[in-house]
Amino acid sequence: MTDNSIYRLQQSMTPVSPIAGKLINNAKNNQGKQNVAPFDQILSQELTGVKFSQHALQRLQSRNIKLGQTELLKLNEAVEKASQKGANESLVFMSNSNLALVVSVKNKTVITIMDGANSKDNVFTNIDSAVIV
């Protein structure tokens, strides 16, 4: 038969010296600060919405693609819809602008972007959803 009793340790605990305690406290404080982003940085990221990867920025420049406020607003709405449905990686097709964007929904980041001429005959992989706006 098993003994399910809980036993307490009878050994006394010795307090930590003040110097060691001070070092431990500082280590804990520094560790917490390294992992936490400032509130204003998080707030501005949430307000700006979708960001663009370096690769996507290069594609915008090399293909001379201009995104206006209306396109960015539609893109943010499309990413939000995909997020609500539980998508991770999504293809966003903007029919009015004839643009195709591969977006990381979790990170709210455009991975790549192409116009109609460059998106023909392409196969989009590693996506789990598509949003047409």
Coordinates of N, CA and C in Angstrom, one line a residue:
M1 N 0.8 -1.2 0.0 CA 0.0 0.0 0.0 C 0.9 1.2 0.0
T2 N 0.5 2.3 -0.7 CA 1.3 3.5 -0.8 C 1.0 4.4 0.3
D3 N 2.0 5.2 0.7 CA 1.8 6.2 1.7 C 1.6 7.5 1.0
N4 N 0.4 8.1 1.1 CA 0.1 9.4 0.4 C 0.2 10.6 1.3
S5 N 0.9 10.4 2.4 CA 1.1 11.5 3.4 C 2.1 12.5 2.8
I6 N 1.9 13.8 3.2 CA 2.8 14.8 2.8 C 3.7 15.1 4.0
Y7 N 5.0 15.1 3.7 CA 5.9 15.4 4.8 C 6.6 16.7 4.6
R8 N 6.7 17.4 5.7 CA 7.4 18.7 5.7 C 8.9 18.5 5.9
L9 N 9.7 19.3 5.3 CA 11.1 19.3 5.6 C 11.4 19.9 7.0
Q10 N 12.1 19.2 7.8 CA 12.4 19.7 9.1 C 13.7 20.5 9.2
Q11 N 14.3 20.6 8.1 CA 15.6 21.3 8.1 C 15.3 22.8 8.1
S12 N 16.1 23.5 8.9 CA 15.9 25.0 8.9 C 16.6 25.6 7.8
M13 N 16.0 26.7 7.3 CA 16.6 27.4 6.2 C 17.4 28.6 6.7
T14 N 18.6 28.9 6.2 CA 19.4 30.0 6.6 C 19.1 31.2 5.7
P15 N 19.0 32.4 6.2 CA 18.8 33.5 5.4 C 20.0 33.8 4.5
V16 N 19.7 34.4 3.3 CA 20.7 34.8 2.4 C 21.4 36.1 2.9
S17 N 22.7 36.2 2.7 CA 23.3 37.4 3.2 C 22.8 38.6 2.3
P18 N 22.9 39.8 2.9 CA 22.4 40.9 2.2 C 23.0 41.2 0.8
I19 N 24.3 41.0 0.7 CA 25.0 41.2 -0.5 C 24.5 40.3 -1.6
A20 N 24.4 39.0 -1.3 CA 23.9 38.0 -2.3 C 22.4 38.3 -2.6
G21 N 21.7 38.7 -1.6 CA 20.3 39.1 -1.9 C 20.1 40.3 -2.8
K22 N 21.1 41.2 -2.7 CA 21.1 42.4 -3.5 C 21.4 42.0 -5.0
L23 N 22.3 41.2 -5.1 CA 22.7 40.7 -6.5 C 21.6 39.9 -7.1
I24 N 20.9 39.1 -6.4 CA 19.8 38.3 -6.9 C 18.6 39.3 -7.3
N25 N 18.3 40.3 -6.5 CA 17.3 41.2 -6.8 C 17.6 42.0 -8.1
N26 N 18.8 42.5 -8.2 CA 19.2 43.2 -9.4 C 19.1 42.3 -10.7
A27 N 19.5 41.0 -10.5 CA 19.5 40.1 -11.7 C 18.0 39.9 -12.1
K28 N 17.1 39.8 -11.1 CA 15.7 39.6 -11.4 C 15.2 40.9 -12.1
N29 N 15.5 42.1 -11.6 CA 15.0 43.3 -12.2 C 15.5 43.5 -13.6
N30 N 16.8 43.2 -13.8 CA 17.4 43.4 -15.2 C 16.7 42.4 -16.2
Q31 N 16.5 41.2 -15.7 CA 15.9 40.1 -16.5 C 14.5 40.5 -17.0
G32 N 13.7 41.1 -16.1 CA 12.4 41.5 -16.5 C 12.4 42.6 -17.4
K33 N 13.3 43.6 -17.3 CA 13.4 44.7 -18.2 C 13.8 44.3 -19.6
Q34 N 14.6 43.3 -19.8 CA 15.1 42.9 -21.1 C 14.0 42.3 -21.9
N35 N 13.1 41.6 -21.3 CA 12.0 40.9 -22.1 C 10.8 41.8 -22.3
V36 N 10.7 42.9 -21.8 CA 9.5 43.7 -21.9 C 9.7 44.9 -22.8
A37 N 8.9 45.1 -23.8 CA 9.0 46.2 -24.7 C 8.3 47.4 -24.0
P38 N 8.8 48.6 -24.3 CA 8.2 49.8 -23.7 C 6.7 50.0 -24.2
F39 N 5.9 50.5 -23.4 CA 4.5 50.6 -23.7 C 4.2 51.4 -25.0
D40 N 4.9 52.5 -25.1 CA 4.7 53.4 -26.3 C 5.1 52.7 -27.6
Q41 N 6.1 51.8 -27.5 CA 6.5 51.1 -28.7 C 5.4 50.1 -29.1
I42 N 4.9 49.4 -28.1 CA 3.8 48.4 -28.4 C 2.6 49.2 -28.9
L43 N 2.2 50.3 -28.3 CA 1.1 51.1 -28.7 C 1.2 51.6 -30.2
S44 N 2.4 52.1 -30.5 CA 2.6 52.6 -31.9 C 2.5 51.5 -32.9
Q45 N 3.0 50.3 -32.5 CA 3.0 49.2 -33.4 C 1.5 48.7 -33.7
E46 N 0.7 48.7 -32.6 CA -0.7 48.4 -32.8 C -1.4 49.4 -33.6
L47 N -1.1 50.7 -33.4 CA -1.8 51.7 -34.2 C -1.5 51.8 -35.6
T48 N -0.2 51.5 -36.0 CA 0.2 51.5 -37.4 C -0.3 50.3 -38.2
G49 N -0.6 49.2 -37.5 CA -1.1 48.1 -38.2 C 0.0 47.3 -38.9
V50 N -0.2 46.9 -40.1 CA 0.7 46.0 -40.8 C 2.0 46.7 -41.1
K51 N 3.1 45.9 -40.9 CA 4.4 46.4 -41.3 C 5.0 45.6 -42.5
F52 N 6.0 46.1 -43.1 CA 6.6 45.4 -44.3 C 8.0 44.9 -44.0
S53 N 8.2 43.7 -44.4 CA 9.6 43.1 -44.3 C 10.5 43.8 -45.2
Q54 N 11.8 43.6 -45.0 CA 12.8 44.2 -45.9 C 12.6 43.7 -47.3
H55 N 12.3 42.4 -47.4 CA 12.1 41.8 -48.8 C 10.9 42.5 -49.5
A56 N 9.8 42.7 -48.7 CA 8.7 43.3 -49.3 C 9.0 44.8 -49.7
L57 N 9.7 45.5 -48.9 CA 10.1 46.9 -49.2 C 11.0 46.9 -50.5
Q58 N 11.9 45.9 -50.7 CA 12.6 45.8 -51.9 C 11.8 45.6 -53.1
R59 N 10.7 44.7 -53.0 CA 9.8 44.4 -54.0 C 9.0 45.7 -54.4
L60 N 8.6 46.4 -53.4 CA 7.8 47.6 -53.7 C 8.7 48.6 -54.5
Q61 N 9.9 48.7 -54.2 CA 10.8 49.7 -54.9 C 11.1 49.2 -56.3
S62 N 11.5 47.9 -56.4 CA 12.0 47.4 -57.7 C 10.8 47.3 -58.7
R63 N 9.6 47.0 -58.2 CA 8.5 46.9 -59.1 C 7.7 48.2 -59.2
N64 N 8.2 49.3 -58.6 CA 7.6 50.6 -58.6 C 6.1 50.5 -58.2
I65 N 5.8 49.9 -57.1 CA 4.4 49.7 -56.6 C 4.2 50.8 -55.5
K66 N 3.1 51.5 -55.7 CA 2.8 52.6 -54.7 C 1.5 52.2 -54.0
L67 N 1.5 52.2 -52.7 CA 0.3 51.9 -51.9 C -0.2 53.2 -51.2
G68 N -1.4 53.5 -51.5 CA -2.1 54.7 -50.9 C -2.7 54.3 -49.6
Q69 N -3.3 55.3 -49.0 CA -4.0 55.1 -47.7 C -5.2 54.1 -47.8
T70 N -5.9 54.2 -48.9 CA -7.0 53.2 -49.1 C -6.5 51.8 -49.2
E71 N -5.4 51.6 -49.9 CA -4.9 50.2 -50.0 C -4.4 49.7 -48.7
L72 N -3.7 50.6 -47.9 CA -3.2 50.2 -46.6 C -4.4 49.9 -45.6
L73 N -5.4 50.7 -45.7 CA -6.6 50.5 -44.9 C -7.2 49.1 -45.2
K74 N -7.4 48.8 -46.5 CA -7.9 47.5 -46.9 C -7.0 46.4 -46.5
L75 N -5.7 46.6 -46.6 CA -4.8 45.5 -46.2 C -4.9 45.3 -44.7
N76 N -5.0 46.3 -43.9 CA -5.2 46.1 -42.4 C -6.4 45.4 -42.1
E77 N -7.5 45.7 -42.8 CA -8.8 45.1 -42.6 C -8.7 43.6 -43.0
A78 N -8.1 43.3 -44.1 CA -7.9 41.9 -44.6 C -7.1 41.1 -43.6
V79 N -6.1 41.7 -43.0 CA -5.2 40.9 -42.1 C -6.0 40.7 -40.8
E80 N -6.8 41.7 -40.4 CA -7.7 41.5 -39.2 C -8.7 40.4 -39.4
K81 N -9.3 40.4 -40.6 CA -10.3 39.3 -40.9 C -9.6 37.9 -40.8
A82 N -8.4 37.8 -41.4 CA -7.7 36.6 -41.5 C -7.3 36.2 -40.0
S83 N -7.0 37.1 -39.2 CA -6.6 36.8 -37.8 C -7.8 36.3 -37.1
Q84 N -9.0 36.9 -37.3 CA -10.2 36.4 -36.6 C -10.6 35.0 -37.0
K85 N -10.2 34.6 -38.2 CA -10.5 33.2 -38.6 C -9.4 32.2 -38.2
G86 N -8.3 32.7 -37.6 CA -7.3 31.8 -37.1 C -6.2 31.6 -38.1
A87 N -6.0 32.4 -39.1 CA -5.0 32.2 -40.2 C -3.6 32.6 -39.6
N88 N -2.6 31.9 -40.2 CA -1.2 32.2 -39.9 C -0.5 32.9 -41.0
E89 N -0.5 32.4 -42.2 CA 0.1 32.9 -43.4 C -1.0 33.1 -44.4
S90 N -1.2 34.3 -45.0 CA -2.3 34.5 -45.9 C -1.9 35.2 -47.1
L91 N -2.6 34.8 -48.2 CA -2.5 35.6 -49.5 C -3.6 36.6 -49.5
V92 N -3.2 37.9 -49.6 CA -4.2 38.9 -49.8 C -4.1 39.4 -51.2
F93 N -5.3 39.3 -51.9 CA -5.3 39.8 -53.3 C -6.2 41.0 -53.3
M94 N -5.6 42.1 -53.8 CA -6.4 43.4 -53.9 C -6.8 43.5 -55.3
S95 N -8.1 43.2 -55.6 CA -8.5 43.2 -57.0 C -8.5 44.6 -57.7
N96 N -8.8 45.6 -56.9 CA -8.8 47.0 -57.5 C -7.4 47.4 -57.9
S97 N -6.4 47.1 -57.1 CA -5.1 47.5 -57.4 C -4.3 46.4 -58.2
N98 N -4.9 45.2 -58.3 CA -4.3 44.1 -59.0 C -2.9 43.7 -58.3
L99 N -3.0 43.6 -57.0 CA -1.8 43.3 -56.2 C -2.0 42.0 -55.4
A100 N -1.0 41.2 -55.3 CA -1.0 40.0 -54.4 C 0.1 40.2 -53.3
L101 N -0.3 40.0 -52.1 CA 0.6 40.1 -51.0 C 0.6 38.8 -50.1
V102 N 1.7 38.3 -49.8 CA 1.8 37.2 -48.8 C 2.1 37.8 -47.5
V103 N 1.2 37.6 -46.5 CA 1.3 38.2 -45.2 C 1.4 37.2 -44.1
S104 N 2.2 37.5 -43.1 CA 2.3 36.7 -41.9 C 1.2 37.4 -41.0
V105 N 0.1 36.7 -40.8 CA -1.0 37.3 -40.0 C -0.6 37.4 -38.5
K106 N 0.1 36.4 -38.0 CA 0.5 36.4 -36.6 C 1.4 37.6 -36.3
N107 N 2.3 37.9 -37.2 CA 3.3 39.0 -37.0 C 2.8 40.3 -37.6
K108 N 1.7 40.3 -38.3 CA 1.2 41.5 -39.0 C 2.3 42.1 -39.9
T109 N 2.9 41.2 -40.7 CA 4.0 41.6 -41.6 C 3.8 41.1 -43.0
V110 N 3.9 42.1 -43.9 CA 3.9 41.7 -45.4 C 5.2 41.0 -45.7
I111 N 5.2 39.8 -46.2 CA 6.4 39.1 -46.5 C 6.9 39.4 -47.9
T112 N 6.0 39.4 -48.9 CA 6.3 39.8 -50.2 C 5.1 40.4 -50.9
I113 N 5.3 41.1 -52.0 CA 4.2 41.8 -52.7 C 4.6 41.7 -54.2
M114 N 3.5 41.5 -55.0 CA 3.7 41.6 -56.4 C 2.5 42.1 -57.1
D115 N 2.8 42.7 -58.3 CA 1.7 43.3 -59.1 C 1.1 42.2 -60.0
G116 N 0.1 42.5 -60.8 CA -0.6 41.5 -61.6 C 0.4 40.9 -62.6
A117 N 1.3 41.6 -63.2 CA 2.2 41.1 -64.2 C 3.1 40.0 -63.6
N118 N 3.6 40.3 -62.4 CA 4.5 39.4 -61.7 C 3.8 38.2 -61.0
S119 N 2.5 38.3 -60.8 CA 1.8 37.3 -60.0 C 1.3 36.2 -60.9
K120 N 1.3 36.4 -62.3 CA 0.8 35.4 -63.2 C 1.7 34.2 -63.2
D121 N 1.0 33.0 -63.3 CA 1.7 31.7 -63.4 C 2.6 31.4 -62.2
N122 N 2.3 32.1 -61.0 CA 3.0 31.8 -59.8 C 2.2 30.8 -58.9
V123 N 2.9 30.0 -58.2 CA 2.3 29.1 -57.2 C 2.7 29.7 -55.8
F124 N 1.7 30.0 -55.0 CA 1.9 30.5 -53.7 C 1.9 29.3 -52.7
T125 N 3.0 29.1 -52.0 CA 3.0 28.0 -51.0 C 3.1 28.5 -49.6
N126 N 3.0 27.6 -48.7 CA 3.0 27.9 -47.2 C 2.0 29.0 -46.8
I127 N 0.9 29.0 -47.4 CA -0.2 29.9 -46.9 C -1.4 29.0 -46.5
D128 N -2.1 29.4 -45.5 CA -3.3 28.6 -45.1 C -4.6 29.4 -45.3
S129 N -4.6 30.5 -46.0 CA -5.8 31.2 -46.3 C -5.6 32.2 -47.4
A130 N -6.7 32.7 -47.9 CA -6.6 33.8 -48.9 C -7.7 34.8 -48.7
V131 N -7.4 36.0 -48.8 CA -8.4 37.1 -48.6 C -8.4 37.9 -49.8
I132 N -9.6 38.1 -50.4 CA -9.7 38.9 -51.6 C -10.5 40.2 -51.3
V133 N -9.8 41.3 -51.5 CA -10.5 42.6 -51.2 C -10.5 43.5 -52.4

